[in-house]
JSON list of C-alpha atoms in Angstrom, two decimals:
[
{"chain": "A", "resi": 1, "resn": "UNK", "atom": "CA", "xyz": [139.31, 177.54, 62.34]},
{"chain": "A", "resi": 2, "resn": "UNK", "atom": "CA", "xyz": [137.67, 174.71, 64.21]},
{"chain": "A", "resi": 3, "resn": "UNK", "atom": "CA", "xyz": [134.71, 175.40, 66.43]},
{"chain": "A", "resi": 4, "resn": "UNK", "atom": "CA", "xyz": [135.33, 172.51, 68.81]},
{"chain": "A", "resi": 5, "resn": "UNK", "atom": "CA", "xyz": [138.92, 171.40, 68.61]},
{"chain": "A", "resi": 6, "resn": "UNK", "atom": "CA", "xyz": [139.38, 168.00, 66.97]},
{"chain": "A", "resi": 7, "resn": "UNK", "atom": "CA", "xyz": [136.23, 166.29, 68.23]},
{"chain": "A", "resi": 8, "resn": "UNK", "atom": "CA", "xyz": [135.15, 165.31, 64.72]},
{"chain": "A", "resi": 9, "resn": "UNK", "atom": "CA", "xyz": [138.63, 164.40, 63.55]},
{"chain": "A", "resi": 10, "resn": "UNK", "atom": "CA", "xyz": [138.48, 161.23, 61.48]},
{"chain": "A", "resi": 11, "resn": "UNK", "atom": "CA", "xyz": [134.71, 160.81, 61.87]},
{"chain": "A", "resi": 12, "resn": "UNK", "atom": "CA", "xyz": [132.82, 159.74, 58.77]},
{"chain": "A", "resi": 13, "resn": "UNK", "atom": "CA", "xyz": [129.57, 161.60, 58.19]},
{"chain": "A", "resi": 14, "resn": "UNK", "atom": "CA", "xyz": [126.85, 161.02, 55.62]},
{"chain": "A", "resi": 15, "resn": "UNK", "atom": "CA", "xyz": [125.33, 164.39, 54.69]},
{"chain": "A", "resi": 16, "resn": "UNK", "atom": "CA", "xyz": [121.92, 164.13, 53.02]},
{"chain": "A", "resi": 17, "resn": "UNK", "atom": "CA", "xyz": [120.96, 167.48, 51.50]},
{"chain": "A", "resi": 18, "resn": "UNK", "atom": "CA", "xyz": [119.20, 168.30, 48.21]},
{"chain": "A", "resi": 19, "resn": "UNK", "atom": "CA", "xyz": [120.36, 171.93, 48.12]},
{"chain": "A", "resi": 20, "resn": "UNK", "atom": "CA", "xyz": [123.86, 171.98, 46.62]},
{"chain": "A", "resi": 21, "resn": "UNK", "atom": "CA", "xyz": [124.87, 175.24, 48.29]},
{"chain": "A", "resi": 22, "resn": "UNK", "atom": "CA", "xyz": [123.71, 174.10, 51.73]},
{"chain": "A", "resi": 23, "resn": "UNK", "atom": "CA", "xyz": [125.54, 170.80, 51.25]},
{"chain": "A", "resi": 24, "resn": "UNK", "atom": "CA", "xyz": [128.73, 172.55, 50.17]},
{"chain": "A", "resi": 25, "resn": "UNK", "atom": "CA", "xyz": [128.68, 174.96, 53.12]},
{"chain": "A", "resi": 26, "resn": "UNK", "atom": "CA", "xyz": [128.00, 172.21, 55.66]},
{"chain": "A", "resi": 27, "resn": "UNK", "atom": "CA", "xyz": [130.64, 169.91, 54.18]},
{"chain": "A", "resi": 28, "resn": "UNK", "atom": "CA", "xyz": [133.25, 172.68, 54.14]},
{"chain": "A", "resi": 29, "resn": "UNK", "atom": "CA", "xyz": [132.65, 173.49, 57.80]},
{"chain": "A", "resi": 30, "resn": "UNK", "atom": "CA", "xyz": [132.64, 169.84, 58.89]},
{"chain": "A", "resi": 31, "resn": "UNK", "atom": "CA", "xyz": [135.73, 169.02, 56.83]},
{"chain": "A", "resi": 32, "resn": "UNK", "atom": "CA", "xyz": [137.40, 172.04, 58.43]},
{"chain": "A", "resi": 33, "resn": "UNK", "atom": "CA", "xyz": [137.11, 170.05, 61.67]},
{"chain": "A", "resi": 34, "resn": "UNK", "atom": "CA", "xyz": [138.79, 167.08, 59.94]},
{"chain": "A", "resi": 35, "resn": "UNK", "atom": "CA", "xyz": [135.65, 165.02, 59.44]},
{"chain": "A", "resi": 36, "resn": "UNK", "atom": "CA", "xyz": [135.17, 163.00, 56.26]},
{"chain": "A", "resi": 37, "resn": "UNK", "atom": "CA", "xyz": [131.89, 163.97, 54.60]},
{"chain": "A", "resi": 38, "resn": "UNK", "atom": "CA", "xyz": [130.02, 161.98, 51.95]},
{"chain": "A", "resi": 39, "resn": "UNK", "atom": "CA", "xyz": [127.21, 163.94, 50.31]},
{"chain": "A", "resi": 40, "resn": "UNK", "atom": "CA", "xyz": [124.05, 162.52, 48.72]},
{"chain": "A", "resi": 41, "resn": "UNK", "atom": "CA", "xyz": [121.13, 164.51, 47.33]},
{"chain": "A", "resi": 42, "resn": "UNK", "atom": "CA", "xyz": [118.02, 162.70, 48.54]},
{"chain": "A", "resi": 43, "resn": "UNK", "atom": "CA", "xyz": [116.68, 160.11, 50.94]},
{"chain": "A", "resi": 44, "resn": "UNK", "atom": "CA", "xyz": [116.77, 157.24, 48.45]},
{"chain": "A", "resi": 45, "resn": "UNK", "atom": "CA", "xyz": [120.46, 157.89, 47.81]},
{"chain": "A", "resi": 46, "resn": "UNK", "atom": "CA", "xyz": [121.04, 158.04, 51.58]},
{"chain": "A", "resi": 47, "resn": "UNK", "atom": "CA", "xyz": [119.51, 154.59, 52.13]},
{"chain": "A", "resi": 48, "resn": "UNK", "atom": "CA", "xyz": [121.49, 153.25, 49.17]},
{"chain": "A", "resi": 49, "resn": "UNK", "atom": "CA", "xyz": [124.79, 154.77, 50.38]},
{"chain": "A", "resi": 50, "resn": "UNK", "atom": "CA", "xyz": [124.27, 153.48, 53.93]},
{"chain": "A", "resi": 51, "resn": "UNK", "atom": "CA", "xyz": [123.28, 149.99, 52.75]},
{"chain": "A", "resi": 52, "resn": "UNK", "atom": "CA", "xyz": [126.11, 149.77, 50.19]},
{"chain": "A", "resi": 53, "resn": "UNK", "atom": "CA", "xyz": [128.84, 150.40, 52.76]},
{"chain": "A", "resi": 54, "resn": "UNK", "atom": "CA", "xyz": [129.99, 147.97, 55.46]},
{"chain": "A", "resi": 55, "resn": "UNK", "atom": "CA", "xyz": [128.57, 148.33, 58.97]},
{"chain": "A", "resi": 56, "resn": "UNK", "atom": "CA", "xyz": [130.39, 151.02, 60.89]},
{"chain": "A", "resi": 57, "resn": "UNK", "atom": "CA", "xyz": [131.42, 153.00, 57.79]},
{"chain": "A", "resi": 58, "resn": "UNK", "atom": "CA", "xyz": [129.55, 156.11, 58.93]},
{"chain": "A", "resi": 59, "resn": "UNK", "atom": "CA", "xyz": [129.67, 157.59, 62.43]},
{"chain": "A", "resi": 60, "resn": "UNK", "atom": "CA", "xyz": [126.54, 159.73, 61.94]},
{"chain": "A", "resi": 61, "resn": "UNK", "atom": "CA", "xyz": [123.99, 160.85, 59.35]},
{"chain": "A", "resi": 62, "resn": "UNK", "atom": "CA", "xyz": [122.93, 164.47, 58.92]},
{"chain": "A", "resi": 63, "resn": "UNK", "atom": "CA", "xyz": [119.53, 164.22, 57.24]},
{"chain": "A", "resi": 64, "resn": "UNK", "atom": "CA", "xyz": [117.58, 166.99, 55.55]},
{"chain": "A", "resi": 65, "resn": "UNK", "atom": "CA", "xyz": [113.88, 166.33, 56.07]},
{"chain": "A", "resi": 66, "resn": "UNK", "atom": "CA", "xyz": [112.25, 167.94, 53.03]},
{"chain": "A", "resi": 67, "resn": "UNK", "atom": "CA", "xyz": [113.69, 166.41, 49.85]},
{"chain": "A", "resi": 68, "resn": "UNK", "atom": "CA", "xyz": [112.43, 165.13, 46.49]},
{"chain": "A", "resi": 69, "resn": "UNK", "atom": "CA", "xyz": [112.01, 161.38, 45.74]},
{"chain": "A", "resi": 70, "resn": "UNK", "atom": "CA", "xyz": [112.24, 160.25, 49.38]},
{"chain": "A", "resi": 71, "resn": "UNK", "atom": "CA", "xyz": [112.09, 162.63, 52.32]},
{"chain": "A", "resi": 72, "resn": "UNK", "atom": "CA", "xyz": [114.29, 162.39, 55.40]},
{"chain": "A", "resi": 73, "resn": "UNK", "atom": "CA", "xyz": [111.62, 160.79, 57.56]},
{"chain": "A", "resi": 74, "resn": "UNK", "atom": "CA", "xyz": [111.04, 157.95, 55.09]},
{"chain": "A", "resi": 75, "resn": "UNK", "atom": "CA", "xyz": [114.79, 157.54, 54.57]},
{"chain": "A", "resi": 76, "resn": "UNK", "atom": "CA", "xyz": [115.36, 157.34, 58.33]},
{"chain": "A", "resi": 77, "resn": "UNK", "atom": "CA", "xyz": [112.64, 154.70, 58.72]},
{"chain": "A", "resi": 78, "resn": "UNK", "atom": "CA", "xyz": [114.19, 152.73, 55.82]},
{"chain": "A", "resi": 79, "resn": "UNK", "atom": "CA", "xyz": [117.68, 152.89, 57.35]},
{"chain": "A", "resi": 80, "resn": "UNK", "atom": "CA", "xyz": [116.38, 151.88, 60.79]},
{"chain": "A", "resi": 81, "resn": "UNK", "atom": "CA", "xyz": [114.59, 148.89, 59.19]},
{"chain": "A", "resi": 82, "resn": "UNK", "atom": "CA", "xyz": [117.74, 147.49, 57.57]},
{"chain": "A", "resi": 83, "resn": "UNK", "atom": "CA", "xyz": [118.89, 144.16, 58.96]},
{"chain": "A", "resi": 84, "resn": "UNK", "atom": "CA", "xyz": [122.36, 145.13, 60.20]},
{"chain": "A", "resi": 85, "resn": "UNK", "atom": "CA", "xyz": [123.67, 146.09, 63.63]},
{"chain": "A", "resi": 86, "resn": "UNK", "atom": "CA", "xyz": [124.52, 149.74, 62.95]},
{"chain": "A", "resi": 87, "resn": "UNK", "atom": "CA", "xyz": [121.14, 150.54, 61.35]},
{"chain": "A", "resi": 88, "resn": "UNK", "atom": "CA", "xyz": [119.49, 150.79, 64.75]},
{"chain": "A", "resi": 89, "resn": "UNK", "atom": "CA", "xyz": [122.28, 152.69, 66.46]},
{"chain": "A", "resi": 90, "resn": "UNK", "atom": "CA", "xyz": [123.81, 155.17, 64.01]},
{"chain": "A", "resi": 91, "resn": "UNK", "atom": "CA", "xyz": [123.02, 158.74, 65.11]},
{"chain": "A", "resi": 92, "resn": "UNK", "atom": "CA", "xyz": [120.66, 160.39, 62.61]},
{"chain": "A", "resi": 93, "resn": "UNK", "atom": "CA", "xyz": [120.20, 164.12, 63.04]},
{"chain": "A", "resi": 94, "resn": "UNK", "atom": "CA", "xyz": [117.37, 165.96, 61.27]},
{"chain": "A", "resi": 95, "resn": "UNK", "atom": "CA", "xyz": [118.23, 169.27, 59.64]},
{"chain": "A", "resi": 96, "resn": "UNK", "atom": "CA", "xyz": [115.15, 171.21, 58.56]},
{"chain": "A", "resi": 97, "resn": "UNK", "atom": "CA", "xyz": [113.47, 174.59, 58.31]},
{"chain": "A", "resi": 98, "resn": "UNK", "atom": "CA", "xyz": [110.41, 172.95, 59.87]},
{"chain": "A", "resi": 99, "resn": "UNK", "atom": "CA", "xyz": [110.89, 173.72, 63.54]},
{"chain": "A", "resi": 100, "resn": "UNK", "atom": "CA", "xyz": [107.46, 173.35, 65.13]},
{"chain": "A", "resi": 101, "resn": "UNK", "atom": "CA", "xyz": [107.04, 170.86, 67.98]},
{"chain": "A", "resi": 102, "resn": "UNK", "atom": "CA", "xyz": [105.06, 168.54, 65.66]},
{"chain": "A", "resi": 103, "resn": "UNK", "atom": "CA", "xyz": [108.01, 168.52, 63.25]},
{"chain": "A", "resi": 104, "resn": "UNK", "atom": "CA", "xyz": [110.40, 167.59, 66.06]},
{"chain": "A", "resi": 105, "resn": "UNK", "atom": "CA", "xyz": [108.04, 164.84, 67.24]},
{"chain": "A", "resi": 106, "resn": "UNK", "atom": "CA", "xyz": [107.73, 163.50, 63.67]},
{"chain": "A", "resi": 107, "resn": "UNK", "atom": "CA", "xyz": [111.53, 163.39, 63.36]},
{"chain": "A", "resi": 108, "resn": "UNK", "atom": "CA", "xyz": [111.93, 161.50, 66.64]},
{"chain": "A", "resi": 109, "resn": "UNK", "atom": "CA", "xyz": [109.02, 159.16, 65.77]},
{"chain": "A", "resi": 110, "resn": "UNK", "atom": "CA", "xyz": [110.72, 158.31, 62.45]},
{"chain": "A", "resi": 111, "resn": "UNK", "atom": "CA", "xyz": [113.83, 157.22, 64.36]},
{"chain": "A", "resi": 112, "resn": "UNK", "atom": "CA", "xyz": [115.96, 160.36, 64.33]},
{"chain": "A", "resi": 113, "resn": "UNK", "atom": "CA", "xyz": [118.04, 161.14, 67.40]},
{"chain": "A", "resi": 114, "resn": "UNK", "atom": "CA", "xyz": [117.97, 164.94, 67.26]},
{"chain": "A", "resi": 115, "resn": "UNK", "atom": "CA", "xyz": [116.33, 167.78, 65.32]},
{"chain": "A", "resi": 116, "resn": "UNK", "atom": "CA", "xyz": [118.19, 170.94, 64.28]},
{"chain": "A", "resi": 117, "resn": "UNK", "atom": "CA", "xyz": [116.47, 173.92, 62.68]},
{"chain": "A", "resi": 118, "resn": "UNK", "atom": "CA", "xyz": [117.73, 175.65, 59.55]},
{"chain": "A", "resi": 119, "resn": "UNK", "atom": "CA", "xyz": [119.50, 177.89, 59.03]},
{"chain": "A", "resi": 120, "resn": "UNK", "atom": "CA", "xyz": [121.98, 175.62, 60.79]},
{"chain": "A", "resi": 121, "resn": "UNK", "atom": "CA", "xyz": [123.77, 177.03, 63.81]},
{"chain": "A", "resi": 122, "resn": "UNK", "atom": "CA", "xyz": [126.94, 174.99, 63.49]},
{"chain": "A", "resi": 123, "resn": "UNK", "atom": "CA", "xyz": [127.74, 175.21, 67.21]},
{"chain": "A", "resi": 124, "resn": "UNK", "atom": "CA", "xyz": [124.44, 173.47, 67.93]},
{"chain": "A", "resi": 125, "resn": "UNK", "atom": "CA", "xyz": [125.06, 170.95, 65.15]},
{"chain": "A", "resi": 126, "resn": "UNK", "atom": "CA", "xyz": [128.49, 170.07, 66.57]},
{"chain": "A", "resi": 127, "resn": "UNK", "atom": "CA", "xyz": [127.11, 169.79, 70.09]},
{"chain": "A", "resi": 128, "resn": "UNK", "atom": "CA", "xyz": [124.37, 167.40, 68.89]},
{"chain": "A", "resi": 129, "resn": "UNK", "atom": "CA", "xyz": [126.75, 165.37, 66.72]},
{"chain": "A", "resi": 130, "resn": "UNK", "atom": "CA", "xyz": [129.25, 164.89, 69.52]},
{"chain": "A", "resi": 131, "resn": "UNK", "atom": "CA", "xyz": [126.54, 164.14, 72.08]},
{"chain": "A", "resi": 132, "resn": "UNK", "atom": "CA", "xyz": [124.81, 161.56, 69.86]},
{"chain": "A", "resi": 133, "resn": "UNK", "atom": "CA", "xyz": [128.05, 159.84, 68.79]},
{"chain": "A", "resi": 134, "resn": "UNK", "atom": "CA", "xyz": [129.24, 159.71, 72.38]},
{"chain": "A", "resi": 135, "resn": "UNK", "atom": "CA", "xyz": [125.89, 158.36, 73.62]},
{"chain": "A", "resi": 136, "resn": "UNK", "atom": "CA", "xyz": [125.70, 155.72, 70.86]},
{"chain": "A", "resi": 137, "resn": "UNK", "atom": "CA", "xyz": [129.37, 154.83, 71.37]},
{"chain": "A", "resi": 138, "resn": "UNK", "atom": "CA", "xyz": [128.85, 154.29, 75.08]},
{"chain": "A", "resi": 139, "resn": "UNK", "atom": "CA", "xyz": [125.82, 152.10, 74.39]},
{"chain": "A", "resi": 140, "resn": "UNK", "atom": "CA", "xyz": [128.00, 150.00, 72.10]},
{"chain": "A", "resi": 141, "resn": "UNK", "atom": "CA", "xyz": [130.91, 149.89, 74.54]},
{"chain": "A", "resi": 142, "resn": "UNK", "atom": "CA", "xyz": [133.16, 152.17, 72.47]},
{"chain": "A", "resi": 143, "resn": "UNK", "atom": "CA", "xyz": [135.17, 154.63, 74.48]},
{"chain": "A", "resi": 144, "resn": "UNK", "atom": "CA", "xyz": [136.90, 156.49, 71.65]},
{"chain": "A", "resi": 145, "resn": "UNK", "atom": "CA", "xyz": [133.87, 158.51, 70.52]},
{"chain": "A", "resi": 146, "resn": "UNK", "atom": "CA", "xyz": [134.34, 162.23, 70.91]},
{"chain": "A", "resi": 147, "resn": "UNK", "atom": "CA", "xyz": [137.76, 161.92, 72.54]},
{"chain": "A", "resi": 148, "resn": "UNK", "atom": "CA", "xyz": [140.03, 162.54, 69.56]}
]
């Protein structure tokens, strides 16, 4: 059962989550809305996966903040620093149990577009995903974002 119709249909999402169960649950729900989900387990793998794929491969990144090796803030800064057009514009949404205003400010300062507290309320996640993809799509002149 889809929460929001087919808004995510065909969208390609990079899910960065070090907890296997959390990743599996999130991917199952997102794939239930016909999104394609690629899962990596830490920030370093996220930067590598983003950089290894052609520009435009992913429509958004869902980024855990607290992870081993490279946290989500460092990974976001690394992705934003890449020399390619989509690095600056891809929506990156923080997903974290750290929900204080300082945590939100740190996420935004690192280059994230939104901050969602765990446990994830998937209605809020969908709303943020659609809003960020639509906003970024409009900035890039794309009109097909969020209209599937």
